[in-house]
JSON list of C-alpha atoms in Angstrom, two decimals:
[
{"chain": "Q", "resi": 131, "resn": "UNK", "atom": "CA", "xyz": [19.87, 7.68, -0.45]},
{"chain": "Q", "resi": 132, "resn": "UNK", "atom": "CA", "xyz": [16.30, 7.96, -1.77]},
{"chain": "Q", "resi": 133, "resn": "UNK", "atom": "CA", "xyz": [17.20, 10.46, -4.49]},
{"chain": "Q", "resi": 134, "resn": "UNK", "atom": "CA", "xyz": [14.90, 13.09, -2.94]},
{"chain": "Q", "resi": 135, "resn": "UNK", "atom": "CA", "xyz": [16.75, 16.16, -1.68]},
{"chain": "Q", "resi": 136, "resn": "UNK", "atom": "CA", "xyz": [15.52, 18.70, 0.83]},
{"chain": "Q", "resi": 137, "resn": "UNK", "atom": "CA", "xyz": [17.02, 21.99, 1.91]},
{"chain": "Q", "resi": 138, "resn": "UNK", "atom": "CA", "xyz": [17.81, 23.29, 4.38]},
{"chain": "Q", "resi": 139, "resn": "UNK", "atom": "CA", "xyz": [18.52, 20.40, 6.74]},
{"chain": "Q", "resi": 140, "resn": "UNK", "atom": "CA", "xyz": [17.92, 22.55, 9.80]},
{"chain": "Q", "resi": 141, "resn": "UNK", "atom": "CA", "xyz": [16.10, 25.84, 10.26]},
{"chain": "Q", "resi": 142, "resn": "UNK", "atom": "CA", "xyz": [15.79, 27.89, 13.42]},
{"chain": "Q", "resi": 143, "resn": "UNK", "atom": "CA", "xyz": [13.51, 30.91, 13.43]},
{"chain": "Q", "resi": 144, "resn": "UNK", "atom": "CA", "xyz": [11.27, 32.98, 15.65]},
{"chain": "Q", "resi": 145, "resn": "UNK", "atom": "CA", "xyz": [7.52, 33.07, 16.12]},
{"chain": "Q", "resi": 146, "resn": "UNK", "atom": "CA", "xyz": [5.71, 35.18, 13.58]},
{"chain": "Q", "resi": 147, "resn": "UNK", "atom": "CA", "xyz": [8.32, 34.63, 10.88]},
{"chain": "Q", "resi": 148, "resn": "UNK", "atom": "CA", "xyz": [7.95, 33.02, 7.48]},
{"chain": "Q", "resi": 149, "resn": "UNK", "atom": "CA", "xyz": [10.14, 30.25, 6.04]},
{"chain": "Q", "resi": 150, "resn": "UNK", "atom": "CA", "xyz": [10.39, 28.33, 2.79]},
{"chain": "Q", "resi": 151, "resn": "UNK", "atom": "CA", "xyz": [11.36, 24.68, 2.60]},
{"chain": "Q", "resi": 152, "resn": "UNK", "atom": "CA", "xyz": [12.58, 23.25, -0.68]},
{"chain": "Q", "resi": 153, "resn": "UNK", "atom": "CA", "xyz": [12.31, 19.79, -2.17]},
{"chain": "Q", "resi": 154, "resn": "UNK", "atom": "CA", "xyz": [13.75, 18.26, -5.34]},
{"chain": "Q", "resi": 155, "resn": "UNK", "atom": "CA", "xyz": [12.06, 14.99, -6.31]},
{"chain": "Q", "resi": 156, "resn": "UNK", "atom": "CA", "xyz": [13.76, 11.93, -7.72]},
{"chain": "Q", "resi": 157, "resn": "UNK", "atom": "CA", "xyz": [14.61, 12.19, -11.37]},
{"chain": "Q", "resi": 158, "resn": "UNK", "atom": "CA", "xyz": [11.52, 11.36, -13.42]},
{"chain": "Q", "resi": 159, "resn": "UNK", "atom": "CA", "xyz": [9.04, 11.59, -10.54]},
{"chain": "Q", "resi": 160, "resn": "UNK", "atom": "CA", "xyz": [6.06, 13.87, -11.17]},
{"chain": "Q", "resi": 161, "resn": "UNK", "atom": "CA", "xyz": [4.34, 13.70, -7.78]},
{"chain": "Q", "resi": 162, "resn": "UNK", "atom": "CA", "xyz": [5.54, 15.48, -4.66]},
{"chain": "Q", "resi": 163, "resn": "UNK", "atom": "CA", "xyz": [4.07, 15.07, -1.19]},
{"chain": "Q", "resi": 164, "resn": "UNK", "atom": "CA", "xyz": [4.68, 17.09, 1.97]},
{"chain": "Q", "resi": 165, "resn": "UNK", "atom": "CA", "xyz": [4.41, 15.65, 5.47]},
{"chain": "Q", "resi": 166, "resn": "UNK", "atom": "CA", "xyz": [4.83, 17.07, 8.97]},
{"chain": "Q", "resi": 167, "resn": "UNK", "atom": "CA", "xyz": [6.22, 14.88, 11.75]},
{"chain": "Q", "resi": 168, "resn": "UNK", "atom": "CA", "xyz": [5.89, 16.19, 15.29]},
{"chain": "Q", "resi": 169, "resn": "UNK", "atom": "CA", "xyz": [6.18, 14.45, 18.63]},
{"chain": "Q", "resi": 170, "resn": "UNK", "atom": "CA", "xyz": [2.54, 14.92, 19.61]},
{"chain": "Q", "resi": 171, "resn": "UNK", "atom": "CA", "xyz": [0.85, 14.54, 16.21]},
{"chain": "Q", "resi": 172, "resn": "UNK", "atom": "CA", "xyz": [3.00, 11.91, 14.55]},
{"chain": "Q", "resi": 173, "resn": "UNK", "atom": "CA", "xyz": [3.35, 11.88, 10.78]},
{"chain": "Q", "resi": 174, "resn": "UNK", "atom": "CA", "xyz": [0.68, 13.95, 9.05]},
{"chain": "Q", "resi": 175, "resn": "UNK", "atom": "CA", "xyz": [0.03, 14.27, 5.33]},
{"chain": "Q", "resi": 176, "resn": "UNK", "atom": "CA", "xyz": [-0.12, 17.92, 4.30]},
{"chain": "Q", "resi": 177, "resn": "UNK", "atom": "CA", "xyz": [-0.44, 18.21, 0.54]},
{"chain": "Q", "resi": 178, "resn": "UNK", "atom": "CA", "xyz": [0.33, 16.54, -2.79]},
{"chain": "Q", "resi": 179, "resn": "UNK", "atom": "CA", "xyz": [1.25, 18.04, -6.15]},
{"chain": "Q", "resi": 180, "resn": "UNK", "atom": "CA", "xyz": [1.35, 16.27, -9.47]},
{"chain": "Q", "resi": 181, "resn": "UNK", "atom": "CA", "xyz": [3.09, 17.82, -12.47]},
{"chain": "Q", "resi": 182, "resn": "UNK", "atom": "CA", "xyz": [2.61, 21.32, -11.15]},
{"chain": "Q", "resi": 183, "resn": "UNK", "atom": "CA", "xyz": [-1.00, 20.98, -10.05]},
{"chain": "Q", "resi": 184, "resn": "UNK", "atom": "CA", "xyz": [-2.38, 20.50, -6.55]},
{"chain": "Q", "resi": 185, "resn": "UNK", "atom": "CA", "xyz": [-3.69, 16.93, -6.33]},
{"chain": "Q", "resi": 186, "resn": "UNK", "atom": "CA", "xyz": [-4.75, 16.38, -2.73]},
{"chain": "Q", "resi": 187, "resn": "UNK", "atom": "CA", "xyz": [-4.89, 18.28, 0.52]},
{"chain": "Q", "resi": 188, "resn": "UNK", "atom": "CA", "xyz": [-4.52, 16.79, 3.95]},
{"chain": "Q", "resi": 189, "resn": "UNK", "atom": "CA", "xyz": [-4.12, 18.48, 7.32]},
{"chain": "Q", "resi": 190, "resn": "UNK", "atom": "CA", "xyz": [-2.51, 21.63, 5.98]},
{"chain": "Q", "resi": 191, "resn": "UNK", "atom": "CA", "xyz": [-3.07, 24.85, 7.89]},
{"chain": "Q", "resi": 192, "resn": "UNK", "atom": "CA", "xyz": [-4.17, 28.00, 6.07]},
{"chain": "Q", "resi": 193, "resn": "UNK", "atom": "CA", "xyz": [-0.88, 29.61, 7.15]},
{"chain": "Q", "resi": 194, "resn": "UNK", "atom": "CA", "xyz": [0.95, 27.00, 5.07]},
{"chain": "Q", "resi": 195, "resn": "UNK", "atom": "CA", "xyz": [1.08, 26.88, 1.30]},
{"chain": "Q", "resi": 196, "resn": "UNK", "atom": "CA", "xyz": [2.98, 24.93, -1.29]},
{"chain": "Q", "resi": 197, "resn": "UNK", "atom": "CA", "xyz": [3.68, 24.93, -4.99]},
{"chain": "Q", "resi": 198, "resn": "UNK", "atom": "CA", "xyz": [5.38, 22.79, -7.58]},
{"chain": "Q", "resi": 199, "resn": "UNK", "atom": "CA", "xyz": [7.40, 24.52, -10.26]},
{"chain": "Q", "resi": 200, "resn": "UNK", "atom": "CA", "xyz": [7.83, 23.61, -13.96]},
{"chain": "Q", "resi": 201, "resn": "UNK", "atom": "CA", "xyz": [11.15, 21.89, -13.17]},
{"chain": "Q", "resi": 202, "resn": "UNK", "atom": "CA", "xyz": [9.11, 19.78, -10.68]},
{"chain": "Q", "resi": 203, "resn": "UNK", "atom": "CA", "xyz": [10.84, 20.98, -7.54]},
{"chain": "Q", "resi": 204, "resn": "UNK", "atom": "CA", "xyz": [8.48, 22.02, -4.79]},
{"chain": "Q", "resi": 205, "resn": "UNK", "atom": "CA", "xyz": [8.44, 24.57, -2.01]},
{"chain": "Q", "resi": 206, "resn": "UNK", "atom": "CA", "xyz": [6.49, 24.58, 1.23]},
{"chain": "Q", "resi": 207, "resn": "UNK", "atom": "CA", "xyz": [5.89, 28.03, 2.68]},
{"chain": "Q", "resi": 208, "resn": "UNK", "atom": "CA", "xyz": [5.12, 28.37, 6.36]},
{"chain": "Q", "resi": 209, "resn": "UNK", "atom": "CA", "xyz": [4.04, 31.78, 7.63]},
{"chain": "Q", "resi": 210, "resn": "UNK", "atom": "CA", "xyz": [3.10, 33.42, 10.93]},
{"chain": "Q", "resi": 211, "resn": "UNK", "atom": "CA", "xyz": [5.04, 30.66, 12.59]},
{"chain": "Q", "resi": 212, "resn": "UNK", "atom": "CA", "xyz": [4.00, 29.41, 16.02]},
{"chain": "Q", "resi": 213, "resn": "UNK", "atom": "CA", "xyz": [5.89, 27.34, 18.56]},
{"chain": "Q", "resi": 214, "resn": "UNK", "atom": "CA", "xyz": [3.73, 24.35, 17.65]},
{"chain": "Q", "resi": 215, "resn": "UNK", "atom": "CA", "xyz": [4.99, 24.41, 14.08]},
{"chain": "Q", "resi": 216, "resn": "UNK", "atom": "CA", "xyz": [8.33, 23.06, 15.28]},
{"chain": "Q", "resi": 217, "resn": "UNK", "atom": "CA", "xyz": [8.62, 19.67, 13.59]},
{"chain": "Q", "resi": 218, "resn": "UNK", "atom": "CA", "xyz": [10.34, 17.61, 10.97]},
{"chain": "Q", "resi": 219, "resn": "UNK", "atom": "CA", "xyz": [9.00, 18.34, 7.50]},
{"chain": "Q", "resi": 220, "resn": "UNK", "atom": "CA", "xyz": [9.40, 15.58, 4.94]},
{"chain": "Q", "resi": 221, "resn": "UNK", "atom": "CA", "xyz": [9.00, 15.69, 1.23]},
{"chain": "Q", "resi": 222, "resn": "UNK", "atom": "CA", "xyz": [8.35, 12.51, -0.73]},
{"chain": "Q", "resi": 223, "resn": "UNK", "atom": "CA", "xyz": [8.11, 11.87, -4.44]},
{"chain": "Q", "resi": 224, "resn": "UNK", "atom": "CA", "xyz": [6.61, 9.18, -6.64]},
{"chain": "Q", "resi": 225, "resn": "UNK", "atom": "CA", "xyz": [6.38, 8.51, -10.33]},
{"chain": "Q", "resi": 226, "resn": "UNK", "atom": "CA", "xyz": [2.66, 9.24, -10.58]},
{"chain": "Q", "resi": 227, "resn": "UNK", "atom": "CA", "xyz": [-0.54, 9.32, -8.60]},
{"chain": "Q", "resi": 228, "resn": "UNK", "atom": "CA", "xyz": [-1.39, 5.62, -8.55]},
{"chain": "Q", "resi": 229, "resn": "UNK", "atom": "CA", "xyz": [-1.42, 3.93, -5.12]},
{"chain": "Q", "resi": 230, "resn": "UNK", "atom": "CA", "xyz": [0.96, 1.42, -6.73]},
{"chain": "Q", "resi": 231, "resn": "UNK", "atom": "CA", "xyz": [3.59, 4.16, -7.11]},
{"chain": "Q", "resi": 232, "resn": "UNK", "atom": "CA", "xyz": [6.00, 3.95, -4.18]},
{"chain": "Q", "resi": 233, "resn": "UNK", "atom": "CA", "xyz": [6.70, 7.17, -2.32]},
{"chain": "Q", "resi": 234, "resn": "UNK", "atom": "CA", "xyz": [10.38, 7.91, -1.66]},
{"chain": "Q", "resi": 235, "resn": "UNK", "atom": "CA", "xyz": [11.03, 10.19, 1.29]},
{"chain": "Q", "resi": 236, "resn": "UNK", "atom": "CA", "xyz": [13.72, 12.82, 1.58]},
{"chain": "Q", "resi": 237, "resn": "UNK", "atom": "CA", "xyz": [15.88, 13.27, 4.68]},
{"chain": "Q", "resi": 238, "resn": "UNK", "atom": "CA", "xyz": [13.64, 16.02, 6.05]},
{"chain": "Q", "resi": 239, "resn": "UNK", "atom": "CA", "xyz": [14.01, 19.59, 7.25]},
{"chain": "Q", "resi": 240, "resn": "UNK", "atom": "CA", "xyz": [14.00, 20.11, 10.99]},
{"chain": "Q", "resi": 241, "resn": "UNK", "atom": "CA", "xyz": [12.24, 23.37, 11.83]},
{"chain": "Q", "resi": 242, "resn": "UNK", "atom": "CA", "xyz": [12.63, 24.89, 15.26]},
{"chain": "Q", "resi": 243, "resn": "UNK", "atom": "CA", "xyz": [10.47, 27.89, 16.14]},
{"chain": "Q", "resi": 244, "resn": "UNK", "atom": "CA", "xyz": [11.66, 29.82, 19.20]},
{"chain": "W", "resi": 35, "resn": "UNK", "atom": "CA", "xyz": [-7.11, 14.35, 11.37]},
{"chain": "W", "resi": 36, "resn": "UNK", "atom": "CA", "xyz": [-7.58, 10.64, 11.50]},
{"chain": "W", "resi": 37, "resn": "UNK", "atom": "CA", "xyz": [-4.94, 8.61, 13.23]},
{"chain": "W", "resi": 38, "resn": "UNK", "atom": "CA", "xyz": [-4.31, 4.91, 13.14]},
{"chain": "W", "resi": 39, "resn": "UNK", "atom": "CA", "xyz": [-3.92, 3.00, 16.40]},
{"chain": "W", "resi": 40, "resn": "UNK", "atom": "CA", "xyz": [-0.61, 1.20, 16.28]},
{"chain": "W", "resi": 41, "resn": "UNK", "atom": "CA", "xyz": [0.62, -1.20, 18.94]},
{"chain": "W", "resi": 42, "resn": "UNK", "atom": "CA", "xyz": [2.76, -1.83, 20.75]},
{"chain": "W", "resi": 43, "resn": "UNK", "atom": "CA", "xyz": [4.26, 1.61, 21.21]},
{"chain": "W", "resi": 44, "resn": "UNK", "atom": "CA", "xyz": [7.68, 0.13, 21.90]},
{"chain": "W", "resi": 45, "resn": "UNK", "atom": "CA", "xyz": [9.35, -3.26, 22.04]},
{"chain": "W", "resi": 46, "resn": "UNK", "atom": "CA", "xyz": [12.60, -4.51, 23.51]},
{"chain": "W", "resi": 47, "resn": "UNK", "atom": "CA", "xyz": [13.56, -7.95, 22.23]},
{"chain": "W", "resi": 48, "resn": "UNK", "atom": "CA", "xyz": [16.51, -10.28, 22.09]},
{"chain": "W", "resi": 49, "resn": "UNK", "atom": "CA", "xyz": [18.28, -10.82, 18.79]},
{"chain": "W", "resi": 50, "resn": "UNK", "atom": "CA", "xyz": [16.77, -13.82, 17.04]},
{"chain": "W", "resi": 51, "resn": "UNK", "atom": "CA", "xyz": [13.26, -13.33, 18.42]},
{"chain": "W", "resi": 52, "resn": "UNK", "atom": "CA", "xyz": [10.21, -12.77, 16.27]},
{"chain": "W", "resi": 53, "resn": "UNK", "atom": "CA", "xyz": [8.30, -9.48, 16.42]},
{"chain": "W", "resi": 54, "resn": "UNK", "atom": "CA", "xyz": [4.69, -8.66, 15.75]},
{"chain": "W", "resi": 55, "resn": "UNK", "atom": "CA", "xyz": [3.01, -5.27, 15.56]},
{"chain": "W", "resi": 56, "resn": "UNK", "atom": "CA", "xyz": [-0.39, -4.18, 14.33]},
{"chain": "W", "resi": 57, "resn": "UNK", "atom": "CA", "xyz": [-2.47, -1.26, 13.26]},
{"chain": "W", "resi": 58, "resn": "UNK", "atom": "CA", "xyz": [-6.20, -0.66, 13.53]},
{"chain": "W", "resi": 59, "resn": "UNK", "atom": "CA", "xyz": [-8.51, 2.01, 12.24]},
{"chain": "W", "resi": 60, "resn": "UNK", "atom": "CA", "xyz": [-12.16, 2.96, 12.51]},
{"chain": "W", "resi": 61, "resn": "UNK", "atom": "CA", "xyz": [-12.17, 3.54, 8.75]},
{"chain": "W", "resi": 62, "resn": "UNK", "atom": "CA", "xyz": [-11.56, 1.19, 5.86]},
{"chain": "W", "resi": 63, "resn": "UNK", "atom": "CA", "xyz": [-8.58, 1.67, 3.60]},
{"chain": "W", "resi": 64, "resn": "UNK", "atom": "CA", "xyz": [-7.79, 0.68, 0.03]},
{"chain": "W", "resi": 65, "resn": "UNK", "atom": "CA", "xyz": [-4.08, 0.35, 0.69]},
{"chain": "W", "resi": 66, "resn": "UNK", "atom": "CA", "xyz": [-2.02, -0.48, 3.76]},
{"chain": "W", "resi": 67, "resn": "UNK", "atom": "CA", "xyz": [1.67, 0.39, 3.89]},
{"chain": "W", "resi": 68, "resn": "UNK", "atom": "CA", "xyz": [4.43, -0.39, 6.35]},
{"chain": "W", "resi": 69, "resn": "UNK", "atom": "CA", "xyz": [7.46, 1.89, 6.70]},
{"chain": "W", "resi": 70, "resn": "UNK", "atom": "CA", "xyz": [10.68, 1.87, 8.73]},
{"chain": "W", "resi": 71, "resn": "UNK", "atom": "CA", "xyz": [12.32, 5.08, 9.88]},
{"chain": "W", "resi": 72, "resn": "UNK", "atom": "CA", "xyz": [15.91, 5.25, 11.10]},
{"chain": "W", "resi": 73, "resn": "UNK", "atom": "CA", "xyz": [17.09, 8.19, 13.23]},
{"chain": "W", "resi": 74, "resn": "UNK", "atom": "CA", "xyz": [17.68, 11.32, 11.17]},
{"chain": "W", "resi": 75, "resn": "UNK", "atom": "CA", "xyz": [16.18, 9.85, 8.02]},
{"chain": "W", "resi": 76, "resn": "UNK", "atom": "CA", "xyz": [12.87, 9.69, 6.23]},
{"chain": "W", "resi": 77, "resn": "UNK", "atom": "CA", "xyz": [10.60, 6.64, 6.26]},
{"chain": "W", "resi": 78, "resn": "UNK", "atom": "CA", "xyz": [11.42, 3.82, 3.85]},
{"chain": "W", "resi": 79, "resn": "UNK", "atom": "CA", "xyz": [8.70, 1.59, 2.43]},
{"chain": "W", "resi": 80, "resn": "UNK", "atom": "CA", "xyz": [8.90, -2.03, 3.57]},
{"chain": "W", "resi": 81, "resn": "UNK", "atom": "CA", "xyz": [5.71, -3.62, 2.30]},
{"chain": "W", "resi": 82, "resn": "UNK", "atom": "CA", "xyz": [2.62, -2.41, 0.42]},
{"chain": "W", "resi": 83, "resn": "UNK", "atom": "CA", "xyz": [-0.73, -4.24, 0.56]},
{"chain": "W", "resi": 84, "resn": "UNK", "atom": "CA", "xyz": [-3.54, -3.61, -1.91]},
{"chain": "W", "resi": 85, "resn": "UNK", "atom": "CA", "xyz": [-6.26, -6.21, -1.30]},
{"chain": "W", "resi": 86, "resn": "UNK", "atom": "CA", "xyz": [-8.20, -7.33, 1.74]},
{"chain": "W", "resi": 87, "resn": "UNK", "atom": "CA", "xyz": [-6.73, -10.60, 3.01]},
{"chain": "W", "resi": 88, "resn": "UNK", "atom": "CA", "xyz": [-3.47, -10.11, 1.09]},
{"chain": "W", "resi": 89, "resn": "UNK", "atom": "CA", "xyz": [-0.41, -11.61, 2.76]},
{"chain": "W", "resi": 90, "resn": "UNK", "atom": "CA", "xyz": [2.93, -10.33, 1.47]},
{"chain": "W", "resi": 91, "resn": "UNK", "atom": "CA", "xyz": [6.52, -11.10, 2.44]},
{"chain": "W", "resi": 92, "resn": "UNK", "atom": "CA", "xyz": [9.73, -9.17, 1.97]},
{"chain": "W", "resi": 93, "resn": "UNK", "atom": "CA", "xyz": [12.61, -11.26, 3.28]},
{"chain": "W", "resi": 94, "resn": "UNK", "atom": "CA", "xyz": [12.10, -11.75, 7.01]},
{"chain": "W", "resi": 95, "resn": "UNK", "atom": "CA", "xyz": [9.12, -9.38, 6.99]},
{"chain": "W", "resi": 96, "resn": "UNK", "atom": "CA", "xyz": [5.52, -10.47, 6.48]},
{"chain": "W", "resi": 97, "resn": "UNK", "atom": "CA", "xyz": [2.49, -8.21, 6.47]},
{"chain": "W", "resi": 98, "resn": "UNK", "atom": "CA", "xyz": [-1.22, -8.79, 6.04]},
{"chain": "W", "resi": 99, "resn": "UNK", "atom": "CA", "xyz": [-4.13, -6.60, 4.95]},
{"chain": "W", "resi": 100, "resn": "UNK", "atom": "CA", "xyz": [-7.02, -7.38, 7.29]},
{"chain": "W", "resi": 101, "resn": "UNK", "atom": "CA", "xyz": [-10.24, -8.85, 5.90]},
{"chain": "W", "resi": 102, "resn": "UNK", "atom": "CA", "xyz": [-12.27, -5.98, 7.31]},
{"chain": "W", "resi": 103, "resn": "UNK", "atom": "CA", "xyz": [-9.88, -3.50, 5.60]},
{"chain": "W", "resi": 104, "resn": "UNK", "atom": "CA", "xyz": [-9.58, -1.76, 8.96]},
{"chain": "W", "resi": 105, "resn": "UNK", "atom": "CA", "xyz": [-6.42, -3.41, 10.22]},
{"chain": "W", "resi": 106, "resn": "UNK", "atom": "CA", "xyz": [-3.02, -4.73, 9.26]},
{"chain": "W", "resi": 107, "resn": "UNK", "atom": "CA", "xyz": [-0.13, -6.47, 10.97]},
{"chain": "W", "resi": 108, "resn": "UNK", "atom": "CA", "xyz": [3.61, -6.73, 10.40]},
{"chain": "W", "resi": 109, "resn": "UNK", "atom": "CA", "xyz": [5.76, -9.63, 11.55]},
{"chain": "W", "resi": 110, "resn": "UNK", "atom": "CA", "xyz": [9.55, -9.67, 11.63]},
{"chain": "W", "resi": 111, "resn": "UNK", "atom": "CA", "xyz": [11.14, -13.07, 12.05]},
{"chain": "W", "resi": 112, "resn": "UNK", "atom": "CA", "xyz": [14.56, -13.82, 13.54]},
{"chain": "W", "resi": 113, "resn": "UNK", "atom": "CA", "xyz": [15.31, -10.19, 14.41]},
{"chain": "W", "resi": 114, "resn": "UNK", "atom": "CA", "xyz": [18.80, -8.78, 13.92]},
{"chain": "W", "resi": 115, "resn": "UNK", "atom": "CA", "xyz": [20.41, -5.61, 15.34]},
{"chain": "W", "resi": 116, "resn": "UNK", "atom": "CA", "xyz": [19.82, -3.62, 12.14]},
{"chain": "W", "resi": 117, "resn": "UNK", "atom": "CA", "xyz": [16.06, -4.06, 12.58]},
{"chain": "W", "resi": 118, "resn": "UNK", "atom": "CA", "xyz": [16.26, -1.31, 15.22]},
{"chain": "W", "resi": 119, "resn": "UNK", "atom": "CA", "xyz": [14.14, 1.69, 14.31]},
{"chain": "W", "resi": 120, "resn": "UNK", "atom": "CA", "xyz": [10.61, 3.03, 14.30]},
{"chain": "W", "resi": 121, "resn": "UNK", "atom": "CA", "xyz": [8.01, 1.18, 12.26]},
{"chain": "W", "resi": 122, "resn": "UNK", "atom": "CA", "xyz": [4.95, 2.99, 10.94]},
{"chain": "W", "resi": 123, "resn": "UNK", "atom": "CA", "xyz": [1.80, 1.70, 9.36]},
{"chain": "W", "resi": 124, "resn": "UNK", "atom": "CA", "xyz": [-0.06, 3.89, 6.92]},
{"chain": "W", "resi": 125, "resn": "UNK", "atom": "CA", "xyz": [-3.46, 3.65, 5.31]},
{"chain": "W", "resi": 126, "resn": "UNK", "atom": "CA", "xyz": [-4.47, 5.20, 2.03]},
{"chain": "W", "resi": 127, "resn": "UNK", "atom": "CA", "xyz": [-8.02, 6.05, 1.03]},
{"chain": "W", "resi": 128, "resn": "UNK", "atom": "CA", "xyz": [-8.39, 7.94, -2.21]},
{"chain": "W", "resi": 129, "resn": "UNK", "atom": "CA", "xyz": [-5.82, 10.73, -2.17]},
{"chain": "W", "resi": 130, "resn": "UNK", "atom": "CA", "xyz": [-5.48, 10.81, 1.61]},
{"chain": "W", "resi": 131, "resn": "UNK", "atom": "CA", "xyz": [-2.75, 9.17, 3.68]},
{"chain": "W", "resi": 132, "resn": "UNK", "atom": "CA", "xyz": [-2.97, 8.44, 7.40]},
{"chain": "W", "resi": 133, "resn": "UNK", "atom": "CA", "xyz": [-0.12, 7.20, 9.57]},
{"chain": "W", "resi": 134, "resn": "UNK", "atom": "CA", "xyz": [0.07, 5.17, 12.75]},
{"chain": "W", "resi": 135, "resn": "UNK", "atom": "CA", "xyz": [1.76, 6.44, 15.88]},
{"chain": "W", "resi": 136, "resn": "UNK", "atom": "CA", "xyz": [4.77, 4.19, 15.37]},
{"chain": "W", "resi": 137, "resn": "UNK", "atom": "CA", "xyz": [6.37, 1.20, 17.09]},
{"chain": "W", "resi": 138, "resn": "UNK", "atom": "CA", "xyz": [9.88, 1.73, 18.39]},
{"chain": "W", "resi": 139, "resn": "UNK", "atom": "CA", "xyz": [11.88, -1.49, 18.14]},
{"chain": "W", "resi": 140, "resn": "UNK", "atom": "CA", "xyz": [15.06, -2.15, 20.11]},
{"chain": "W", "resi": 141, "resn": "UNK", "atom": "CA", "xyz": [16.97, -5.36, 19.44]},
{"chain": "W", "resi": 142, "resn": "UNK", "atom": "CA", "xyz": [19.35, -6.47, 22.17]},
{"chain": "W", "resi": 143, "resn": "UNK", "atom": "CA", "xyz": [22.34, -8.43, 20.83]}
]
């Protein structure tokens, strides 16, 4: 158990819909990262937040957005969903922003878009 | 986005054998990371490398940061059944993280 929790574990929805994925970081960690893992694209970095502020952006679509709240939990919002958005979405947390800070991954949310 | 070339894609080995996998990129990285992912779980960090030429061990695992900063390898010695899983390399440059395509390892008892 990494100490990172993600809800829900599974999500099934239809194209065009909007969903919210939630992540609670390990106690004391200030950084949260979101990743997408799909069969054809592999593991892709989406976005990083540190202490409530956006820190880095990766391959995140404009239809996707994220935020980190004052209690440090984070949410990833996916809108206008397409079939290709079906994937595992992982959240990871680390103590800070240094490359020496290990990232701990949550168990993931499996999103299926029908 | 950028993707790292990881090979081999899959390996089937006998218990007790040594394993080697590597990752190459067209870009240089400041950090190389190796992760293991078990089914239904998130990746777990195995080894982190921070300097070109660095050779680091973690039990039966050894990884090296290539001199050119564009490659890295991971060796597993004397494999055991619990080594089964998917191994990913990852490179970090600034605030960006890039992952390899993964090596699926099967260990036959």
